[in-house]
Tab-separated table of C-alpha atoms and ligand atoms in Angstrom:
chain	number	residue	atom	x	y	z
S	1	MET	CA	31.738	7.310	-12.896
S	2	ASN	CA	33.254	5.982	-15.680
S	3	GLU	CA	32.790	8.652	-18.044
S	4	GLN	CA	32.891	7.021	-21.818
S	5	LEU	CA	29.280	5.307	-20.541
S	6	LYS	CA	27.566	8.371	-19.389
S	7	VAL	CA	28.275	9.595	-22.753
S	8	LEU	CA	27.295	6.215	-24.273
S	9	ASP	CA	23.885	6.360	-22.509
S	10	GLN	CA	23.001	10.013	-22.610
S	11	THR	CA	23.776	9.771	-26.456
S	12	TYR	CA	21.350	6.889	-27.246
S	13	ILE	CA	18.745	6.165	-24.231
S	14	ALA	CA	16.162	8.444	-24.288
S	15	ASN	CA	16.295	11.670	-21.824
S	16	THR	CA	13.543	10.766	-19.328
S	17	TYR	CA	15.972	10.166	-16.484
S	18	ALA	CA	18.101	11.933	-14.487
S	19	ARG	CA	20.525	9.853	-12.939
S	20	PHE	CA	23.469	10.040	-10.333
S	21	PRO	CA	26.615	9.534	-11.561
S	22	VAL	CA	26.780	6.134	-10.467
S	23	ASP	CA	27.784	3.182	-12.760
S	24	LEU	CA	26.548	0.241	-11.015
S	25	VAL	CA	28.132	-3.590	-11.831
S	26	SER	CA	27.055	-5.870	-9.241
S	27	GLY	CA	25.946	-6.547	-5.597
S	28	SER	CA	25.167	-8.903	-2.938
S	29	GLY	CA	22.148	-8.288	-0.665
S	30	SER	CA	22.454	-4.690	0.336
S	31	LEU	CA	25.418	-3.763	-0.891
S	32	VAL	CA	25.955	-2.537	-4.398
S	33	TYR	CA	29.102	-2.184	-5.974
S	34	ASP	CA	30.102	0.350	-9.279
S	35	ALA	CA	32.612	-0.122	-11.656
S	36	ALA	CA	35.863	0.829	-9.333
S	37	GLY	CA	34.238	-1.410	-7.105
S	38	LYS	CA	33.373	1.144	-4.260
S	39	ALA	CA	31.078	-0.100	-2.062
S	40	TYR	CA	27.258	1.613	-1.519
S	41	ILE	CA	24.721	0.301	1.011
S	42	ASP	CA	21.891	-0.056	-0.767
S	43	MET	CA	18.906	1.753	0.859
S	44	GLY	CA	16.056	1.876	-2.130
S	45	SER	CA	16.347	-1.189	-3.306
S	46	GLY	CA	15.885	-0.116	-7.099
S	47	ILE	CA	12.461	1.493	-5.851
S	48	GLY	CA	11.254	-0.985	-3.462
S	49	VAL	CA	12.034	-3.791	-6.062
S	50	THR	CA	14.804	-5.823	-4.702
S	51	ALA	CA	13.003	-7.098	-1.850
S	52	PHE	CA	15.575	-10.047	-0.409
S	53	GLY	CA	18.621	-7.654	-2.033
S	54	ILE	CA	20.901	-8.684	-4.674
S	55	ALA	CA	21.920	-11.632	-6.122
S	56	ASP	CA	19.561	-13.183	-3.062
S	57	PRO	CA	20.366	-16.831	-3.223
S	58	VAL	CA	17.189	-18.524	-2.782
S	59	TRP	CA	15.874	-16.351	-5.343
S	60	GLN	CA	18.187	-16.930	-8.106
S	61	GLU	CA	18.404	-20.670	-7.087
S	62	ALA	CA	14.648	-20.235	-8.253
S	63	VAL	CA	15.044	-17.936	-11.055
S	64	THR	CA	17.908	-20.382	-12.731
S	65	LYS	CA	16.287	-23.376	-12.294
S	66	GLN	CA	13.132	-22.542	-13.874
S	67	LEU	CA	15.354	-20.499	-16.614
S	68	GLY	CA	16.867	-23.620	-17.748
S	69	LYS	CA	13.670	-25.066	-18.164
S	70	LEU	CA	11.374	-22.944	-19.737
S	71	GLN	CA	11.587	-19.564	-19.861
S	72	HIS	CA	8.423	-18.581	-21.489
S	73	THR	CA	5.542	-20.405	-23.175
S	74	SER	CA	2.683	-17.636	-23.613
S	75	ASN	CA	-0.757	-17.977	-22.200
S	76	LEU	CA	-2.240	-20.266	-24.584
S	77	TYR	CA	-0.759	-22.890	-21.935
S	78	TYR	CA	-0.485	-24.114	-18.474
S	79	THR	CA	2.584	-23.504	-16.409
S	80	GLU	CA	3.062	-24.417	-12.829
S	81	PRO	CA	4.693	-21.097	-11.640
S	82	CYS	CA	2.111	-18.721	-12.424
S	83	ALA	CA	-1.075	-20.978	-10.858
S	84	ARG	CA	0.995	-21.888	-7.870
S	85	LEU	CA	1.914	-18.016	-7.138
S	86	ALA	CA	-1.757	-17.184	-7.689
S	87	GLU	CA	-2.694	-19.606	-5.297
S	88	LEU	CA	-0.132	-18.402	-2.946
S	89	LEU	CA	-1.291	-14.794	-3.293
S	90	CYS	CA	-4.995	-15.727	-2.678
S	91	LYS	CA	-4.395	-17.684	0.643
S	92	ARG	CA	-3.069	-15.109	2.105
S	93	THR	CA	-5.230	-12.294	1.156
S	94	GLY	CA	-8.793	-13.665	0.798
S	95	MET	CA	-8.753	-13.060	-2.670
S	96	LYS	CA	-10.600	-14.984	-5.263
S	97	LYS	CA	-8.610	-14.604	-8.739
S	98	VAL	CA	-5.395	-13.297	-10.240
S	99	PHE	CA	-4.063	-11.242	-13.530
S	100	PHE	CA	-0.463	-11.453	-14.190
S	101	SER	CA	0.817	-8.355	-16.277
S	102	ASN	CA	4.799	-6.764	-15.918
S	103	SER	CA	4.335	-3.583	-13.786
S	104	GLY	CA	2.364	-1.347	-12.073
S	105	ALA	CA	1.136	0.378	-14.415
S	106	GLU	CA	-0.296	-2.549	-16.402
S	107	SER	CA	-1.727	-4.052	-12.461
S	108	ASN	CA	-3.785	-0.719	-12.307
S	109	GLU	CA	-5.119	-1.061	-15.887
S	110	CYS	CA	-6.080	-4.201	-14.968
S	111	ALA	CA	-8.331	-3.093	-11.882
S	112	ILE	CA	-9.865	0.004	-14.028
S	113	LYS	CA	-10.910	-2.482	-16.765
S	114	PHE	CA	-12.303	-5.098	-14.121
S	115	ALA	CA	-14.051	-1.839	-12.108
S	116	ARG	CA	-15.776	-0.673	-15.747
S	117	LYS	CA	-17.072	-3.614	-16.702
S	118	TYR	CA	-18.528	-5.057	-13.531
S	119	ALA	CA	-20.542	-1.302	-13.241
S	120	ALA	CA	-21.159	-1.445	-16.466
S	121	GLU	CA	-22.827	-4.896	-16.394
S	122	LYS	CA	-24.580	-4.551	-13.103
S	123	LYS	CA	-25.540	-0.647	-13.195
S	124	GLY	CA	-25.050	0.441	-16.694
S	125	ALA	CA	-22.699	1.556	-19.460
S	126	ALA	CA	-22.771	5.095	-17.879
S	127	TYR	CA	-21.204	3.860	-14.622
S	128	SER	CA	-17.621	4.455	-15.465
S	129	ALA	CA	-16.008	7.282	-13.386
S	130	ILE	CA	-13.059	6.132	-11.515
S	131	ILE	CA	-12.333	8.301	-8.365
S	132	THR	CA	-8.673	8.685	-7.368
S	133	LEU	CA	-6.778	10.948	-4.638
S	134	GLU	CA	-5.072	14.167	-5.089
S	135	ASN	CA	-1.306	14.093	-4.901
S	136	SER	CA	-1.828	9.969	-5.976
S	137	PHE	CA	0.252	8.262	-8.282
S	138	HIS	CA	-0.810	5.007	-10.335
S	139	GLY	CA	1.939	4.751	-13.331
S	140	ARG	CA	2.435	6.376	-16.443
S	141	THR	CA	0.343	5.008	-19.502
S	142	LEU	CA	-2.009	7.358	-20.454
S	143	THR	CA	-4.862	5.618	-18.412
S	144	THR	CA	-2.536	5.558	-15.448
S	145	LEU	CA	-1.489	8.771	-15.752
S	146	ALA	CA	-5.255	9.932	-15.888
S	147	ALA	CA	-5.483	7.982	-12.501
S	148	THR	CA	-2.863	10.023	-11.109
S	149	GLY	CA	-3.600	13.180	-9.548
S	150	GLN	CA	-0.636	15.397	-10.068
S	151	ALA	CA	-0.959	17.933	-13.071
S	152	HIS	CA	2.431	18.593	-13.753
S	153	TYR	CA	2.672	14.611	-14.747
S	154	HIS	CA	-0.812	15.301	-17.330
S	155	GLU	CA	0.494	18.464	-19.003
S	156	LEU	CA	2.177	17.762	-22.007
S	157	PHE	CA	-0.151	14.557	-23.040
S	158	GLN	CA	-3.484	15.649	-23.507
S	159	PRO	CA	-6.078	14.257	-24.127
S	160	LEU	CA	-5.991	11.660	-21.566
S	161	THR	CA	-8.609	8.709	-20.894
S	162	PRO	CA	-11.739	10.169	-19.624
S	163	GLY	CA	-13.713	9.322	-16.932
S	164	PHE	CA	-11.172	9.967	-14.179
S	165	TYR	CA	-11.616	12.610	-11.197
S	166	HIS	CA	-9.485	13.406	-7.409
S	167	ALA	CA	-10.749	14.541	-4.350
S	168	PRO	CA	-8.135	15.405	-1.888
S	169	ALA	CA	-7.360	12.542	0.330
S	170	GLY	CA	-8.979	12.302	3.877
S	171	ASP	CA	-12.424	13.776	2.701
S	172	LEU	CA	-15.267	11.610	2.487
S	173	GLU	CA	-17.664	14.521	1.410
S	174	ALA	CA	-15.505	15.465	-1.495
S	175	MET	CA	-15.544	11.648	-2.284
S	176	LYS	CA	-19.032	11.007	-1.957
S	177	LYS	CA	-20.064	14.243	-4.008
S	178	LEU	CA	-17.442	13.431	-7.184
S	179	THR	CA	-19.520	9.879	-7.052
S	180	GLU	CA	-23.086	11.697	-6.867
S	181	GLU	CA	-21.584	14.333	-10.116
S	182	HIS	CA	-20.286	11.389	-11.946
S	183	PRO	CA	-21.511	7.693	-11.637
S	184	THR	CA	-19.025	5.680	-10.255
S	185	ALA	CA	-17.555	2.310	-11.157
S	186	GLY	CA	-14.716	2.233	-8.845
S	187	ILE	CA	-12.412	3.966	-5.976
S	188	LEU	CA	-8.872	3.437	-6.333
S	189	ILE	CA	-6.355	4.549	-3.700
S	190	GLU	CA	-2.783	3.939	-2.245
S	191	CYS	CA	-2.869	2.942	1.369
S	192	ILE	CA	0.566	5.369	1.530
S	193	GLN	CA	1.041	7.909	-1.343
S	194	GLY	CA	4.530	6.852	-2.046
S	195	GLU	CA	5.743	9.377	-5.003
S	196	GLY	CA	3.016	11.782	-3.561
S	197	GLY	CA	5.716	11.920	-0.670
S	198	VAL	CA	4.958	8.728	1.612
S	199	ILE	CA	1.920	9.921	3.005
S	200	PRO	CA	-0.255	7.320	4.361
S	201	LEU	CA	-3.778	7.936	4.807
S	202	GLU	CA	-5.482	8.042	8.207
S	203	LYS	CA	-7.087	4.347	9.143
S	204	PRO	CA	-10.986	5.918	10.045
S	205	PHE	CA	-11.013	7.829	5.887
S	206	VAL	CA	-9.922	4.483	4.779
S	207	ARG	CA	-12.243	2.123	6.800
S	208	ALA	CA	-15.340	4.990	6.126
S	209	LEU	CA	-14.465	5.012	2.037
S	210	ALA	CA	-14.357	0.975	2.548
S	211	ASP	CA	-18.036	1.447	3.783
S	212	PHE	CA	-19.288	3.782	1.409
S	213	CYS	CA	-17.963	1.628	-1.476
S	214	ALA	CA	-19.658	-1.467	-0.189
S	215	GLU	CA	-22.997	0.276	0.355
S	216	GLN	CA	-22.912	1.820	-2.570
S	217	ASP	CA	-21.628	-1.131	-4.783
S	218	ILE	CA	-18.631	0.946	-6.021
S	219	LEU	CA	-15.277	-1.183	-6.088
S	220	LEU	CA	-12.655	-0.484	-3.967
S	221	MET	CA	-9.231	-0.735	-5.303
S	222	ILE	CA	-6.357	-0.375	-3.410
S	223	ASP	CA	-2.527	-0.044	-5.105
S	224	GLU	CA	-0.425	-1.999	-3.540
S	225	VAL	CA	2.353	-1.372	-6.137
S	226	GLN	CA	4.734	0.299	-3.919
S	227	THR	CA	3.263	-0.834	-0.209
S	228	GLY	CA	2.950	-4.260	-0.967
S	229	ASN	CA	4.737	-7.503	-0.695
S	230	GLY	CA	5.701	-7.436	3.162
S	231	ARG	CA	7.043	-3.770	2.362
S	232	THR	CA	5.361	-2.273	5.224
S	233	GLY	CA	5.543	-5.114	7.704
S	234	THR	CA	2.258	-6.730	6.778
S	235	LEU	CA	1.946	-8.740	3.204
S	236	TYR	CA	-0.159	-6.196	1.923
S	237	ALA	CA	-0.605	-2.223	3.745
S	238	TYR	CA	-4.582	-2.671	3.543
S	239	GLN	CA	-4.308	-5.480	6.201
S	240	GLN	CA	-3.396	-2.878	8.775
S	241	TYR	CA	-6.705	-0.702	8.078
S	242	GLY	CA	-9.090	-3.190	8.812
S	243	VAL	CA	-10.436	-3.433	5.220
S	244	GLN	CA	-11.156	-5.441	2.478
S	245	PRO	CA	-10.527	-4.146	-0.744
S	246	ASP	CA	-12.270	-5.506	-4.183
S	247	ILE	CA	-9.146	-5.453	-6.032
S	248	VAL	CA	-5.516	-4.925	-5.068
S	249	SER	CA	-2.875	-4.169	-7.260
S	250	THR	CA	0.887	-4.975	-7.107
S	251	ALA	CA	4.297	-5.003	-8.800
S	252	LYS	CA	7.697	-3.641	-7.876
S	253	GLY	CA	8.770	-5.916	-4.899
S	254	ILE	CA	6.565	-9.105	-5.756
S	255	GLY	CA	9.205	-10.246	-8.955
S	256	GLY	CA	12.211	-9.945	-6.327
S	257	GLY	CA	13.851	-7.746	-9.253
S	258	LEU	CA	12.159	-9.208	-12.290
S	259	PRO	CA	9.219	-7.703	-13.973
S	260	LEU	CA	5.992	-8.665	-12.695
S	261	GLY	CA	2.501	-7.071	-12.053
S	262	ALA	CA	-0.515	-8.642	-10.306
S	263	THR	CA	-3.933	-7.605	-10.167
S	264	LEU	CA	-5.842	-9.604	-7.185
S	265	ILE	CA	-9.412	-9.601	-7.733
S	266	GLY	CA	-12.053	-10.395	-5.071
S	267	GLU	CA	-15.340	-12.091	-4.364
S	268	LYS	CA	-17.516	-9.135	-6.230
S	269	ALA	CA	-15.518	-8.853	-9.241
S	270	GLN	CA	-13.923	-12.544	-9.415
S	271	ASN	CA	-15.771	-13.346	-12.429
S	272	VAL	CA	-16.315	-10.117	-14.518
S	273	LEU	CA	-13.667	-10.544	-17.084
S	274	GLY	CA	-14.144	-13.516	-19.460
S	275	PHE	CA	-12.231	-14.923	-22.373
S	276	GLY	CA	-10.856	-12.314	-24.529
S	277	ASP	CA	-11.517	-9.200	-22.543
S	278	HIS	CA	-7.717	-9.003	-21.195
S	279	GLY	CA	-4.139	-10.383	-21.975
S	280	SER	CA	-0.901	-10.471	-21.780
S	281	THR	CA	1.889	-11.601	-23.794
S	282	PHE	CA	4.391	-11.697	-20.873
S	283	GLY	CA	2.232	-11.870	-17.789
S	284	GLY	CA	2.609	-14.567	-15.617
S	285	ASN	CA	6.198	-15.416	-17.001
S	286	PRO	CA	7.536	-18.637	-15.087
S	287	VAL	CA	11.037	-17.639	-14.747
S	288	CYS	CA	9.547	-14.298	-12.907
S	289	CYS	CA	6.665	-16.310	-11.056
S	290	ALA	CA	8.930	-18.665	-9.660
S	291	GLY	CA	11.381	-15.998	-8.455
S	292	ALA	CA	7.781	-14.453	-6.885
S	293	ILE	CA	7.644	-17.852	-5.587
S	294	SER	CA	10.777	-17.921	-3.366
S	295	ILE	CA	10.215	-14.532	-2.062
S	296	LEU	CA	6.216	-14.347	-1.458
S	297	GLU	CA	7.046	-17.609	0.835
S	298	ARG	CA	9.687	-16.691	2.757
S	299	MET	CA	7.562	-13.794	3.820
S	300	ASP	CA	5.895	-15.206	6.729
S	301	GLU	CA	4.851	-14.278	9.714
S	302	ALA	CA	8.703	-14.216	11.889
S	303	PHE	CA	9.714	-12.341	8.712
S	304	LEU	CA	6.923	-9.406	8.470
S	305	ALA	CA	7.972	-9.093	12.316
S	306	SER	CA	11.680	-8.127	11.648
S	307	VAL	CA	10.747	-5.566	9.221
S	308	ARG	CA	8.357	-4.187	11.523
S	309	GLU	CA	11.549	-4.308	14.049
S	310	LYS	CA	13.817	-2.393	11.832
S	311	SER	CA	10.681	0.085	10.919
S	312	ALA	CA	10.818	0.623	14.738
S	313	TYR	CA	14.905	1.291	15.052
S	314	LEU	CA	14.577	3.467	12.047
S	315	PHE	CA	11.748	6.047	12.888
S	316	ASP	CA	13.223	6.082	16.454
S	317	ALA	CA	17.011	6.786	15.130
S	318	LEU	CA	15.288	9.563	12.483
S	319	GLN	CA	12.618	11.024	14.588
S	320	GLY	CA	14.265	14.294	16.633
S	321	ALA	CA	17.633	14.104	14.873
S	322	LYS	CA	19.421	16.981	14.267
S	323	GLY	CA	18.284	18.318	10.733
S	324	VAL	CA	14.966	16.292	10.801
S	325	ARG	CA	11.751	18.033	10.477
S	326	SER	CA	9.556	14.883	10.090
S	327	VAL	CA	9.276	11.216	9.439
S	328	SER	CA	6.816	9.369	7.898
S	329	GLY	CA	5.248	6.185	6.663
S	330	MET	CA	5.043	2.705	7.111
S	331	GLY	CA	7.562	-0.626	7.969
S	332	LEU	CA	10.818	-0.083	5.636
S	333	MET	CA	8.714	2.703	3.773
S	334	VAL	CA	10.176	5.778	5.368
S	335	GLY	CA	9.986	9.591	4.042
S	336	VAL	CA	12.098	12.096	6.025
S	337	GLU	CA	11.240	15.485	5.593
S	338	THR	CA	14.933	17.028	6.239
S	339	LEU	CA	16.169	20.785	6.701
S	340	ARG	CA	18.891	20.393	3.841
S	341	PRO	CA	17.245	20.057	1.016
S	342	ALA	CA	16.518	16.342	-0.214
S	343	LYS	CA	18.440	16.243	-3.158
S	344	GLU	CA	21.501	17.507	-1.746
S	345	ILE	CA	21.455	14.882	1.181
S	346	VAL	CA	21.142	12.513	-1.320
S	347	SER	CA	24.093	13.486	-3.079
S	348	VAL	CA	26.527	13.605	-0.664
S	349	CYS	CA	25.209	10.029	0.674
S	350	ILE	CA	26.299	8.930	-3.064
S	351	GLU	CA	29.685	10.158	-1.967
S	352	ARG	CA	29.887	8.484	1.235
S	353	GLY	CA	28.912	5.296	-0.074
S	354	VAL	CA	25.074	5.489	0.628
S	355	LEU	CA	22.047	5.228	-2.099
S	356	CYS	CA	18.749	7.026	-1.083
S	357	LEU	CA	15.670	7.860	-2.997
S	358	THR	CA	13.910	10.852	-2.873
S	359	ALA	CA	10.018	11.401	-2.700
S	360	LYS	CA	8.649	15.098	-3.580
S	361	ASP	CA	10.593	16.789	-1.241
S	362	LYS	CA	11.741	14.312	1.427
S	363	VAL	CA	14.382	11.898	1.138
S	364	ARG	CA	12.566	8.084	0.830
S	365	PHE	CA	14.463	4.820	2.111
S	366	LEU	CA	12.876	1.899	0.725
S	367	PRO	CA	15.946	-0.732	1.668
S	368	ALA	CA	15.447	-4.316	0.981
S	369	LEU	CA	13.030	-6.046	3.799
S	370	ASN	CA	16.033	-8.287	5.013
S	371	ILE	CA	18.998	-5.390	5.281
S	372	PRO	CA	20.995	-6.826	8.069
S	373	MET	CA	20.809	-4.304	11.046
S	374	GLU	CA	24.468	-3.608	11.126
S	375	LEU	CA	23.910	-2.100	7.487
S	376	LEU	CA	20.920	-0.712	8.309
S	377	LYS	CA	22.364	1.587	11.781
S	378	GLN	CA	25.607	2.455	9.365
S	379	ALA	CA	23.475	3.971	6.687
S	380	VAL	CA	21.438	5.917	9.287
S	381	GLU	CA	24.011	7.244	10.955
S	382	CYS	CA	26.149	8.559	7.938
S	383	PHE	CA	22.473	10.223	6.333
S	384	LEU	CA	22.189	11.506	10.234
S	385	ALA	CA	25.539	13.077	9.950
S	386	VAL	CA	24.778	15.045	6.724
S	387	CYS	CA	21.489	15.987	7.857
S	388	ALA	CA	22.842	17.567	10.692
S	389	GLU	CA	25.896	19.260	8.434
S	390	GLY	CA	23.595	21.448	6.682
C	1	PLP	C1	5.851	2.974	-9.032
C	1	PLP	C2	4.399	2.848	-8.967
C	1	PLP	C3	3.165	2.379	-10.096
C	1	PLP	C4	3.917	1.904	-11.543
C	1	PLP	O1	4.775	0.992	-11.640
C	1	PLP	P1	5.725	0.930	-13.128
C	1	PLP	O2	6.045	-0.440	-12.769
C	1	PLP	O3	6.648	1.872	-13.365
C	1	PLP	O4	4.404	0.846	-14.103
C	1	PLP	C5	2.094	2.603	-9.848
C	1	PLP	N1	1.664	2.729	-8.561
C	1	PLP	C6	2.655	3.236	-7.456
C	1	PLP	C7	1.176	3.512	-6.411
C	1	PLP	C8	3.632	2.903	-7.535
C	1	PLP	O5	4.847	3.572	-6.497
């Protein structure tokens, strides 16, 4: 690693990130290269962002073509890429309207605004509570921190946005009790708690929760920032749970590597926000949207089946392997509980040319969805060798 770059970064960049000693300069697909030319197999894809890998040629062409025409214009005018992307998202999900932003946190903020206004108009302003799950993660803004059900993120930043309550995952009775104590606008969940340790929710719980929300006219909001856009082997994870949410928020992989957030609004709330109720200067940027179209258009049934196949290989190879305690997740979103400390494994893997992530005390894999089988196998072999050495 270039020591001068390390000093420069540590001098001038805010101290919020504990970086690994790797300086990445380029890549191609699921291989990334550091300044010395060393290659790494990318099992993290920038935390589930580069859905088709680095410098994917189809995505790159869509982005550069749009970049040469119009890079930005504001939301005062019509542009084709954002309208076409919204159509694509609605047709693939049955949702009715889309609001575009630039990140996962913003896509959740927008969802919460829709829920609060919906409930205020239908039931009264007192119905403002948003219930989320313990151990959830919904973002870093002060409102999405309040939504995040992990106290250690909250401690230094009080007071957070009021009106957020957390129920244990899987406990419908606790959830019902919270809605009785606090007049509720919406319930926000991740189908798989990503930052919380790659923990999928049980299907019966999610279905019962959806029924309860429908019965009570509480909006069911699903945070698909990490699980969305093909990551779990369907376009959105909720599609494997047999529920139809009222609002879906997403970001990360949708833009293929450019910042883009999307909040998808279903039938019930589609017309709740009106002119001036919400906005974003960069939201729906034509370059980001042109790239996103090139990503989502290729996520057809055959492609999603290939994600599920790679997932089956991954689970098979990891489960029961030496040094592996348990494997969790869906699709190409996988958490591995290891006997050796996860951080140590990630460091050794870096030395040997494989980039992995952690989630809580697990090693987490979020490779590009089109990672070649050969590279996936090589990365798994390297990881398992490191696990077995402990
Ligand atoms: C990453 C993540 C977010 C926050 O996204 P940002 O783009 O960092 O704001 C929100 N929810 C979930 C489930 C995430 O994984």
